[in-house]
PDB file of C-alpha atoms in Angstrom:
ATOM      1  CA  MET A   1    -104.770 107.647 232.260  1.00 57.00           C
ATOM      2  CA  LYS A   2    -106.680 104.407 231.611  1.00 57.00           C
ATOM      3  CA  LYS A   3    -109.901 106.393 231.403  1.00 59.00           C
ATOM      4  CA  LEU A   4    -108.343 108.753 228.874  1.00 55.00           C
ATOM      5  CA  ILE A   5    -107.101 105.844 226.739  1.00 56.00           C
ATOM      6  CA  TRP A   6    -110.558 104.286 226.828  1.00 59.00           C
ATOM      7  CA  VAL A   7    -112.173 107.548 225.666  1.00 50.00           C
ATOM      8  CA  ILE A   8    -109.663 107.901 222.814  1.00 55.00           C
ATOM      9  CA  LEU A   9    -110.248 104.272 221.774  1.00 53.00           C
ATOM     10  CA  CYS A  10    -114.027 104.703 221.731  1.00 55.00           C
ATOM     11  CA  PHE A  11    -113.677 107.914 219.730  1.00 51.00           C
ATOM     12  CA  GLY A  12    -111.449 106.165 217.193  1.00 51.00           C
ATOM     13  CA  LEU A  13    -113.910 103.298 216.792  1.00 50.00           C
ATOM     14  CA  ALA A  14    -116.784 105.714 216.400  1.00 50.00           C
ATOM     15  CA  THR A  15    -115.053 107.649 213.651  1.00 47.00           C
ATOM     16  CA  GLY A  16    -113.638 104.551 211.953  1.00 45.00           C
ATOM     17  CA  LEU A  17    -116.917 102.695 211.717  1.00 50.00           C
ATOM     18  CA  GLN A  18    -119.448 104.221 209.317  1.00 58.00           C
ATOM     19  CA  ALA A  19    -123.040 103.214 208.696  1.00 64.00           C
ATOM     20  CA  GLN A  20    -123.671 100.954 205.706  1.00 81.00           C
ATOM     21  CA  TYR A  21    -126.555 101.674 203.364  1.00 86.00           C
ATOM     22  CA  TYR A  22    -127.884  99.621 200.476  1.00 87.00           C
ATOM     23  CA  LEU A  23    -129.032 101.658 197.499  1.00 90.00           C
ATOM     24  CA  ARG A  24    -131.698  99.812 195.508  1.00 90.00           C
ATOM     25  CA  GLY A  25    -133.739 100.836 192.501  1.00 91.00           C
ATOM     26  CA  GLU A  26    -135.041 100.054 189.029  1.00 92.00           C
ATOM     27  CA  ILE A  27    -134.593 101.629 185.601  1.00 93.00           C
ATOM     28  CA  LYS A  28    -137.137 101.899 182.781  1.00 91.00           C
ATOM     29  CA  ASP A  29    -137.641 104.034 179.701  1.00 89.00           C
ATOM     30  CA  GLU A  30    -140.475 106.469 179.030  1.00 87.00           C
ATOM     31  CA  GLN A  31    -142.702 103.672 177.711  1.00 82.00           C
ATOM     32  CA  GLY A  32    -142.253 101.595 180.870  1.00 85.00           C
ATOM     33  CA  ARG A  33    -139.889  99.106 179.211  1.00 83.00           C
ATOM     34  CA  ILE A  34    -137.304  97.501 181.512  1.00 86.00           C
ATOM     35  CA  LEU A  35    -133.726  98.553 180.792  1.00 88.00           C
ATOM     36  CA  SER A  36    -130.991  96.038 181.602  1.00 83.00           C
ATOM     37  CA  GLY A  37    -127.277  96.653 181.191  1.00 85.00           C
ATOM     38  CA  VAL A  38    -127.481 100.342 182.119  1.00 90.00           C
ATOM     39  CA  LYS A  39    -124.100 101.641 183.311  1.00 91.00           C
ATOM     40  CA  ILE A  40    -124.397 103.052 186.857  1.00 93.00           C
ATOM     41  CA  GLN A  41    -121.815 105.217 188.631  1.00 92.00           C
ATOM     42  CA  LEU A  42    -121.924 106.783 192.085  1.00 93.00           C
ATOM     43  CA  ALA A  43    -119.882 109.870 192.887  1.00 91.00           C
ATOM     44  CA  SER A  44    -118.685 108.252 196.133  1.00 90.00           C
ATOM     45  CA  LYS A  45    -117.405 105.203 194.196  1.00 88.00           C
ATOM     46  CA  GLY A  46    -115.386 107.171 191.677  1.00 87.00           C
ATOM     47  CA  SER A  47    -115.279 105.715 188.159  1.00 85.00           C
ATOM     48  CA  TYR A  48    -116.139 102.152 189.245  1.00 87.00           C
ATOM     49  CA  PRO A  49    -119.144 101.008 187.147  1.00 89.00           C
ATOM     50  CA  TYR A  50    -122.201  98.978 188.149  1.00 90.00           C
ATOM     51  CA  TYR A  51    -124.902  97.676 185.796  1.00 89.00           C
ATOM     52  CA  SER A  52    -128.636  97.055 186.043  1.00 89.00           C
ATOM     53  CA  GLY A  53    -129.742  93.416 185.891  1.00 83.00           C
ATOM     54  CA  ILE A  54    -132.123  91.552 183.576  1.00 75.00           C
ATOM     55  CA  SER A  55    -135.156  92.908 185.453  1.00 78.00           C
ATOM     56  CA  GLY A  56    -133.790  96.462 185.270  1.00 85.00           C
ATOM     57  CA  THR A  57    -133.025  96.508 189.005  1.00 88.00           C
ATOM     58  CA  PHE A  58    -129.789  97.082 190.901  1.00 89.00           C
ATOM     59  CA  GLY A  59    -128.377  97.137 194.452  1.00 88.00           C
ATOM     60  CA  ILE A  60    -125.208  98.906 195.600  1.00 89.00           C
ATOM     61  CA  SER A  61    -123.671  99.061 199.084  1.00 88.00           C
ATOM     62  CA  THR A  62    -122.552 102.522 200.149  1.00 89.00           C
ATOM     63  CA  GLN A  63    -121.536 104.487 203.246  1.00 88.00           C
ATOM     64  CA  LYS A  64    -123.256 107.678 202.104  1.00 89.00           C
ATOM     65  CA  LYS A  65    -126.778 108.728 203.054  1.00 89.00           C
ATOM     66  CA  THR A  66    -126.900 110.954 199.998  1.00 92.00           C
ATOM     67  CA  ASP A  67    -124.986 110.655 196.777  1.00 93.00           C
ATOM     68  CA  THR A  68    -124.964 111.605 193.110  1.00 93.00           C
ATOM     69  CA  ILE A  69    -125.786 108.922 190.553  1.00 94.00           C
ATOM     70  CA  THR A  70    -125.082 108.819 186.820  1.00 94.00           C
ATOM     71  CA  LEU A  71    -126.888 106.465 184.406  1.00 94.00           C
ATOM     72  CA  GLN A  72    -125.646 105.821 180.878  1.00 91.00           C
ATOM     73  CA  MET A  73    -126.852 103.553 178.075  1.00 89.00           C
ATOM     74  CA  ASP A  74    -126.374 103.648 174.318  1.00 84.00           C
ATOM     75  CA  GLY A  75    -129.383 105.223 172.633  1.00 84.00           C
ATOM     76  CA  TYR A  76    -130.529 107.107 175.750  1.00 89.00           C
ATOM     77  CA  GLU A  77    -129.821 110.486 177.263  1.00 90.00           C
ATOM     78  CA  ARG A  78    -127.338 110.532 180.143  1.00 91.00           C
ATOM     79  CA  LEU A  79    -129.092 110.843 183.523  1.00 93.00           C
ATOM     80  CA  HIS A  80    -127.268 112.646 186.354  1.00 93.00           C
ATOM     81  CA  THR A  81    -129.097 113.362 189.622  1.00 93.00           C
ATOM     82  CA  TRP A  82    -128.925 113.551 193.423  1.00 93.00           C
ATOM     83  CA  ILE A  83    -130.354 110.628 195.420  1.00 93.00           C
ATOM     84  CA  ASP A  84    -131.133 109.514 198.958  1.00 92.00           C
ATOM     85  CA  THR A  85    -129.511 106.072 199.279  1.00 90.00           C
ATOM     86  CA  ARG A  86    -131.933 105.048 202.045  1.00 89.00           C
ATOM     87  CA  THR A  87    -134.981 105.037 199.771  1.00 90.00           C
ATOM     88  CA  TYR A  88    -135.888 102.835 196.823  1.00 91.00           C
ATOM     89  CA  GLN A  89    -135.174 104.700 193.594  1.00 92.00           C
ATOM     90  CA  TYR A  90    -137.185 104.750 190.359  1.00 93.00           C
ATOM     91  CA  PHE A  91    -135.399 106.069 187.269  1.00 94.00           C
ATOM     92  CA  THR A  92    -136.798 106.854 183.834  1.00 93.00           C
ATOM     93  CA  MET A  93    -134.327 107.268 180.975  1.00 92.00           C
ATOM     94  CA  LYS A  94    -135.244 109.306 177.917  1.00 90.00           C
ATOM     95  CA  MET A  95    -134.572 107.922 174.448  1.00 87.00           C
ATOM     96  CA  LEU A  96    -132.508 109.792 171.930  1.00 84.00           C
ATOM     97  CA  PRO A  97    -134.517 110.712 168.808  1.00 78.00           C
ATOM     98  CA  ALA A  98    -132.726 108.062 166.720  1.00 70.00           C
ATOM     99  CA  THR A  99    -133.645 105.352 169.247  1.00 67.00           C
ATOM    100  CA  ALA A 100    -137.271 106.484 169.567  1.00 67.00           C
ATOM    101  CA  HIS A 101    -137.625 106.177 165.793  1.00 60.00           C
ATOM    102  CA  LEU A 102    -136.987 102.422 166.034  1.00 59.00           C
ATOM    103  CA  TYR A 103    -140.130 102.002 168.134  1.00 58.00           C
ATOM    104  CA  HIS A 104    -142.454 103.562 165.566  1.00 56.00           C
ATOM    105  CA  PRO A 105    -144.972 100.914 164.412  1.00 53.00           C
ATOM    106  CA  LYS A 106    -144.015  99.240 161.120  1.00 54.00           C
ATOM    107  CA  LEU A 107    -146.572  97.337 159.083  1.00 53.00           C
ATOM    108  CA  LEU A 108    -145.611  94.018 157.524  1.00 54.00           C
ATOM    109  CA  SER A 109    -147.801  95.123 154.636  1.00 59.00           C
ATOM    110  CA  ALA A 110    -149.608  98.378 153.990  1.00 63.00           C
ATOM    111  CA  THR A 111    -153.335  98.207 153.304  1.00 63.00           C
ATOM    112  CA  THR A 112    -154.904 101.415 152.025  1.00 62.00           C
ATOM    113  CA  HIS A 113    -157.087 103.307 154.556  1.00 64.00           C
ATOM    114  CA  LEU A 114    -156.828 100.502 157.136  1.00 61.00           C
ATOM    115  CA  THR A 115    -157.067 101.705 160.751  1.00 60.00           C
ATOM    116  CA  LYS A 116    -154.145 100.623 162.942  1.00 55.00           C
ATOM    117  CA  ASP A 117    -154.679  98.723 166.177  1.00 50.00           C
ATOM    118  CA  PRO A 118    -152.650  99.668 169.272  1.00 48.00           C
ATOM    119  CA  VAL A 119    -149.543  97.568 169.886  1.00 46.00           C
ATOM    120  CA  SER A 120    -147.225  97.068 172.828  1.00 45.00           C
ATOM    121  CA  SER A 121    -143.523  96.262 172.823  1.00 46.00           C
ATOM    122  CA  ASN A 122    -140.942  94.836 175.169  1.00 50.00           C
ATOM    123  CA  ALA A 123    -137.234  94.268 175.557  1.00 53.00           C
ATOM    124  CA  ILE A 124    -135.263  91.376 177.010  1.00 58.00           C
ATOM    125  CA  LEU A 125    -131.592  91.086 177.956  1.00 59.00           C
ATOM    126  CA  GLY A 126    -131.019  94.593 176.650  1.00 61.00           C
ATOM    127  CA  GLU A 127    -132.276  93.640 173.171  1.00 69.00           C
ATOM    128  CA  SER A 128    -134.919  95.942 171.714  1.00 72.00           C
ATOM    129  CA  TYR A 129    -137.240  95.114 168.827  1.00 75.00           C
ATOM    130  CA  SER A 130    -139.191  97.492 166.631  1.00 73.00           C
ATOM    131  CA  ASN A 131    -142.953  97.417 167.036  1.00 74.00           C
ATOM    132  CA  LEU A 132    -144.748  95.336 164.435  1.00 73.00           C
ATOM    133  CA  VAL A 133    -148.397  95.770 163.537  1.00 69.00           C
ATOM    134  CA  GLU A 134    -149.738  92.542 162.086  1.00 66.00           C
ATOM    135  CA  ASN A 135    -152.919  92.894 160.042  1.00 65.00           C
ATOM    136  CA  SER A 136    -155.868  90.786 161.090  1.00 72.00           C
ATOM    137  CA  PHE A 137    -158.221  89.227 158.548  1.00 70.00           C
ATOM    138  CA  ILE A 138    -159.846  91.948 156.444  1.00 76.00           C
ATOM    139  CA  ALA A 139    -162.556  92.101 153.791  1.00 81.00           C
ATOM    140  CA  SER A 140    -160.735  92.348 150.454  1.00 80.00           C
ATOM    141  CA  ASP A 141    -163.750  93.945 148.748  1.00 87.00           C
ATOM    142  CA  LYS A 142    -163.514  96.803 151.261  1.00 87.00           C
ATOM    143  CA  TYR A 143    -159.701  97.064 151.232  1.00 83.00           C
ATOM    144  CA  PRO A 144    -158.653  95.758 147.790  1.00 85.00           C
ATOM    145  CA  GLU A 145    -155.197  97.372 147.651  1.00 83.00           C
ATOM    146  CA  THR A 146    -152.241  96.009 149.615  1.00 77.00           C
ATOM    147  CA  GLY A 147    -148.565  96.738 149.007  1.00 76.00           C
ATOM    148  CA  PHE A 148    -145.724  94.308 149.739  1.00 71.00           C
ATOM    149  CA  ALA A 149    -142.013  94.905 150.161  1.00 70.00           C
ATOM    150  CA  ILE A 150    -139.869  92.383 148.273  1.00 72.00           C
ATOM    151  CA  ASN A 151    -137.040  91.210 150.510  1.00 69.00           C
ATOM    152  CA  ILE A 152    -135.547  87.971 151.793  1.00 79.00           C
ATOM    153  CA  ASP A 153    -134.869  88.817 155.436  1.00 84.00           C
ATOM    154  CA  LYS A 154    -134.755  85.586 157.414  1.00 88.00           C
ATOM    155  CA  ALA A 155    -132.802  86.352 160.593  1.00 86.00           C
ATOM    156  CA  SER A 156    -135.908  86.057 162.780  1.00 89.00           C
ATOM    157  CA  TYR A 157    -135.907  82.259 162.457  1.00 92.00           C
ATOM    158  CA  SER A 158    -132.394  81.886 163.871  1.00 89.00           C
ATOM    159  CA  ASN A 159    -133.149  84.441 166.579  1.00 88.00           C
ATOM    160  CA  LEU A 160    -136.344  82.634 167.581  1.00 90.00           C
ATOM    161  CA  ARG A 161    -134.488  79.318 167.663  1.00 90.00           C
ATOM    162  CA  ARG A 162    -131.862  80.905 169.954  1.00 85.00           C
ATOM    163  CA  PHE A 163    -134.474  81.952 172.515  1.00 84.00           C
ATOM    164  CA  ILE A 164    -136.130  78.523 172.490  1.00 88.00           C
ATOM    165  CA  SER A 165    -132.811  76.629 172.720  1.00 85.00           C
ATOM    166  CA  ASN A 166    -131.841  78.724 175.762  1.00 79.00           C
ATOM    167  CA  ASP A 167    -135.231  78.135 177.465  1.00 79.00           C
ATOM    168  CA  MET A 168    -135.950  81.874 177.326  1.00 81.00           C
ATOM    169  CA  GLN A 169    -139.206  83.711 176.789  1.00 82.00           C
ATOM    170  CA  VAL A 170    -139.472  84.942 173.191  1.00 85.00           C
ATOM    171  CA  PRO A 171    -140.185  88.681 172.828  1.00 84.00           C
ATOM    172  CA  VAL A 172    -143.424  89.205 170.903  1.00 82.00           C
ATOM    173  CA  ASN A 173    -141.897  91.646 168.426  1.00 83.00           C
ATOM    174  CA  ALA A 174    -139.042  89.234 167.654  1.00 86.00           C
ATOM    175  CA  ILE A 175    -141.517  86.867 165.949  1.00 86.00           C
ATOM    176  CA  ARG A 176    -141.663  87.925 162.306  1.00 86.00           C
ATOM    177  CA  ILE A 177    -143.687  85.397 160.353  1.00 84.00           C
ATOM    178  CA  GLU A 178    -142.443  86.469 156.924  1.00 82.00           C
ATOM    179  CA  GLU A 179    -138.830  85.892 158.019  1.00 87.00           C
ATOM    180  CA  LEU A 180    -139.688  82.428 159.326  1.00 90.00           C
ATOM    181  CA  LEU A 181    -141.178  81.570 155.921  1.00 85.00           C
ATOM    182  CA  ASN A 182    -138.257  83.104 154.030  1.00 86.00           C
ATOM    183  CA  TYR A 183    -135.757  81.000 155.984  1.00 90.00           C
ATOM    184  CA  PHE A 184    -136.639  77.869 153.986  1.00 87.00           C
ATOM    185  CA  ASP A 185    -136.022  77.157 150.313  1.00 80.00           C
ATOM    186  CA  TYR A 186    -139.049  76.451 148.168  1.00 76.00           C
ATOM    187  CA  SER A 187    -139.123  74.525 144.919  1.00 69.00           C
ATOM    188  CA  LEU A 188    -139.175  76.947 142.002  1.00 66.00           C
ATOM    189  CA  PRO A 189    -140.048  76.322 138.347  1.00 62.00           C
ATOM    190  CA  ALA A 190    -137.181  74.986 136.267  1.00 57.00           C
ATOM    191  CA  ASP A 191    -137.607  77.786 133.725  1.00 56.00           C
ATOM    192  CA  ARG A 192    -134.278  79.625 133.724  1.00 52.00           C
ATOM    193  CA  MET A 193    -135.973  82.671 132.243  1.00 50.00           C
ATOM    194  CA  LEU A 194    -137.399  83.394 135.694  1.00 55.00           C
ATOM    195  CA  ARG A 195    -133.925  84.488 136.747  1.00 63.00           C
ATOM    196  CA  ASN A 196    -134.180  87.485 134.437  1.00 70.00           C
ATOM    197  CA  ARG A 197    -137.598  88.827 135.428  1.00 76.00           C
ATOM    198  CA  PHE A 198    -140.007  89.218 138.309  1.00 79.00           C
ATOM    199  CA  SER A 199    -142.382  86.341 138.939  1.00 79.00           C
ATOM    200  CA  CYS A 200    -145.344  85.791 141.219  1.00 82.00           C
ATOM    201  CA  ARG A 201    -146.745  82.444 142.289  1.00 83.00           C
ATOM    202  CA  THR A 202    -149.767  82.139 144.556  1.00 88.00           C
ATOM    203  CA  ARG A 203    -151.668  79.451 146.393  1.00 90.00           C
ATOM    204  CA  ILE A 204    -154.887  79.730 148.383  1.00 94.00           C
ATOM    205  CA  THR A 205    -155.794  77.301 151.181  1.00 94.00           C
ATOM    206  CA  ASP A 206    -158.203  76.954 154.079  1.00 94.00           C
ATOM    207  CA  CYS A 207    -157.251  78.596 157.360  1.00 90.00           C
ATOM    208  CA  PRO A 208    -156.621  75.890 160.011  1.00 92.00           C
ATOM    209  CA  TRP A 209    -157.616  78.087 162.966  1.00 89.00           C
ATOM    210  CA  GLN A 210    -160.480  80.045 161.336  1.00 86.00           C
ATOM    211  CA  LYS A 211    -162.701  77.899 159.135  1.00 88.00           C
ATOM    212  CA  ASP A 212    -164.577  80.868 157.658  1.00 88.00           C
ATOM    213  CA  ASP A 213    -161.344  82.432 156.328  1.00 84.00           C
ATOM    214  CA  GLN A 214    -158.721  81.442 153.791  1.00 87.00           C
ATOM    215  CA  LEU A 215    -154.968  81.920 153.549  1.00 88.00           C
ATOM    216  CA  LEU A 216    -153.243  83.261 150.440  1.00 85.00           C
ATOM    217  CA  PHE A 217    -149.582  82.302 150.023  1.00 84.00           C
ATOM    218  CA  ILE A 218    -147.665  84.648 147.727  1.00 83.00           C
ATOM    219  CA  ASN A 219    -144.174  83.809 146.460  1.00 80.00           C
ATOM    220  CA  LEU A 220    -142.529  86.790 144.781  1.00 79.00           C
ATOM    221  CA  THR A 221    -139.202  86.321 143.014  1.00 77.00           C
ATOM    222  CA  ALA A 222    -136.986  89.208 141.899  1.00 77.00           C
ATOM    223  CA  PRO A 223    -134.390  88.970 139.110  1.00 79.00           C
ATOM    224  CA  GLN A 224    -131.058  87.538 140.224  1.00 75.00           C
ATOM    225  CA  LEU A 225    -128.163  89.864 139.497  1.00 77.00           C
ATOM    226  CA  PRO A 226    -124.865  88.278 138.365  1.00 79.00           C
ATOM    227  CA  LEU A 227    -122.433  89.330 141.082  1.00 76.00           C
ATOM    228  CA  ASP A 228    -119.457  89.354 138.734  1.00 78.00           C
ATOM    229  CA  SER A 229    -120.940  92.098 136.572  1.00 82.00           C
ATOM    230  CA  ILE A 230    -122.253  94.527 139.198  1.00 86.00           C
ATOM    231  CA  PRO A 231    -120.221  97.687 139.991  1.00 91.00           C
ATOM    232  CA  PRO A 232    -117.575  97.517 142.747  1.00 92.00           C
ATOM    233  CA  SER A 233    -118.941  97.800 146.296  1.00 92.00           C
ATOM    234  CA  ASN A 234    -117.514 100.322 148.750  1.00 95.00           C
ATOM    235  CA  LEU A 235    -118.661  99.138 152.179  1.00 95.00           C
ATOM    236  CA  VAL A 236    -118.133 101.317 155.257  1.00 95.00           C
ATOM    237  CA  PHE A 237    -119.003  99.782 158.648  1.00 94.00           C
ATOM    238  CA  LEU A 238    -119.486 101.896 161.780  1.00 92.00           C
ATOM    239  CA  ILE A 239    -119.066  99.501 164.733  1.00 91.00           C
ATOM    240  CA  ASP A 240    -119.803 100.085 168.413  1.00 88.00           C
ATOM    241  CA  ILE A 241    -116.959  98.670 170.539  1.00 85.00           C
ATOM    242  CA  SER A 242    -118.095 100.089 173.881  1.00 82.00           C
ATOM    243  CA  GLY A 243    -118.570  97.978 177.006  1.00 79.00           C
ATOM    244  CA  SER A 244    -122.199  97.294 176.116  1.00 77.00           C
ATOM    245  CA  MET A 245    -120.996  95.175 173.158  1.00 82.00           C
ATOM    246  CA  ASP A 246    -119.046  92.798 175.421  1.00 80.00           C
ATOM    247  CA  LYS A 247    -121.591  89.977 175.169  1.00 77.00           C
ATOM    248  CA  PRO A 248    -121.439  86.764 173.104  1.00 77.00           C
ATOM    249  CA  ASN A 249    -124.377  87.810 170.928  1.00 77.00           C
ATOM    250  CA  ARG A 250    -122.992  91.260 170.121  1.00 84.00           C
ATOM    251  CA  LEU A 251    -119.408  92.047 169.087  1.00 86.00           C
ATOM    252  CA  PRO A 252    -118.230  88.381 168.902  1.00 87.00           C
ATOM    253  CA  LEU A 253    -121.265  87.583 166.745  1.00 87.00           C
ATOM    254  CA  LEU A 254    -120.418  90.508 164.488  1.00 89.00           C
ATOM    255  CA  GLN A 255    -116.854  89.239 164.143  1.00 89.00           C
ATOM    256  CA  SER A 256    -118.161  85.824 163.057  1.00 90.00           C
ATOM    257  CA  ALA A 257    -120.405  87.531 160.511  1.00 90.00           C
ATOM    258  CA  PHE A 258    -117.383  89.303 159.014  1.00 90.00           C
ATOM    259  CA  ASP A 259    -115.710  85.925 158.465  1.00 90.00           C
ATOM    260  CA  LEU A 260    -118.703  84.948 156.322  1.00 91.00           C
ATOM    261  CA  LEU A 261    -118.858  88.319 154.572  1.00 90.00           C
ATOM    262  CA  VAL A 262    -115.308  88.321 153.221  1.00 88.00           C
ATOM    263  CA  ASN A 263    -115.934  85.002 151.452  1.00 88.00           C
ATOM    264  CA  HIS A 264    -118.595  86.705 149.326  1.00 87.00           C
ATOM    265  CA  LEU A 265    -116.563  89.753 148.305  1.00 90.00           C
ATOM    266  CA  ARG A 266    -114.486  90.319 145.186  1.00 89.00           C
ATOM    267  CA  LYS A 267    -111.068  91.872 144.613  1.00 90.00           C
ATOM    268  CA  GLN A 268    -112.664  95.077 143.321  1.00 91.00           C
ATOM    269  CA  ASP A 269    -114.793  95.500 146.472  1.00 94.00           C
ATOM    270  CA  THR A 270    -113.546  97.712 149.309  1.00 95.00           C
ATOM    271  CA  ILE A 271    -114.173  97.598 153.061  1.00 94.00           C
ATOM    272  CA  THR A 272    -113.599 100.337 155.646  1.00 96.00           C
ATOM    273  CA  VAL A 273    -114.123  99.828 159.384  1.00 94.00           C
ATOM    274  CA  VAL A 274    -114.746 102.795 161.687  1.00 94.00           C
ATOM    275  CA  THR A 275    -115.172 102.188 165.433  1.00 91.00           C
ATOM    276  CA  TYR A 276    -116.654 104.244 168.247  1.00 87.00           C
ATOM    277  CA  GLY A 277    -117.054 103.784 171.985  1.00 81.00           C
ATOM    278  CA  GLY A 278    -115.169 106.194 174.190  1.00 73.00           C
ATOM    279  CA  GLY A 279    -113.603 107.564 171.015  1.00 80.00           C
ATOM    280  CA  VAL A 280    -113.816 107.341 167.238  1.00 87.00           C
ATOM    281  CA  GLY A 281    -111.101 105.757 165.117  1.00 90.00           C
ATOM    282  CA  ILE A 282    -110.441 104.052 161.788  1.00 94.00           C
ATOM    283  CA  ALA A 283    -109.727 100.401 162.570  1.00 92.00           C
ATOM    284  CA  LEU A 284    -109.351  99.469 158.894  1.00 93.00           C
ATOM    285  CA  PRO A 285    -108.669 102.031 156.135  1.00 96.00           C
ATOM    286  CA  PRO A 286    -110.200 101.324 152.699  1.00 94.00           C
ATOM    287  CA  THR A 287    -108.998  97.799 151.890  1.00 94.00           C
ATOM    288  CA  SER A 288    -109.749  95.501 148.962  1.00 91.00           C
TER     289      SER A 288
END
């Protein structure tokens, strides 16, 4: 009888204790860029989610030798495949066409017939930046025509300051020189007529890091439109409220921006807010 009990006990322990495996791997996109914040689900774990870390890697304990894994991230195709949990896994996620378009090189200025140099890009903390191709010094007698876009984007300065304040490496494509310059106010002529027409002011100086070259500073000013006389604005915002937005610099930052926006709107302006993320809904119908 004692022998029988001992056999039953051993059998129970053998069936109750299962081997533990540690699934490890890394996730990148087709260009070799690290992808952090990718949602990971294993079939054996049900709907419980895991996420890839800053370096695009992950580690998950499991009792299965083989399993089915699902990878999901906004802007990328869903990846669903069988895996061997005992081996290190390498995953490549494919961009959706709309996401791939963001990585097309964009010139800060367009010089006619100028050959483009190759450029690389990177991502950090799940933030992606469009490729920028910055022109090197060129011979103006060979390429005399250059087109400029008139805008006053200046968010790059605050973004750059954020990385530096947090002791973080600054992504190369996050450094946009024209936005750093646009961040500051420059003294303009007192002539009020400039408010009603385009103006161009230039200044040429020596180049501090290349003595044989010169720098040309161009200050373009567009007419200022009186906000009280422009037609009513009908603004419709499509906002992602999925789990990927649950970071201080995403949805909470957007909410703070809305507090600033409403102070610059008029009674005749209208706002509509549509949300998506697991479902689509109207969070705010057209509201003045």
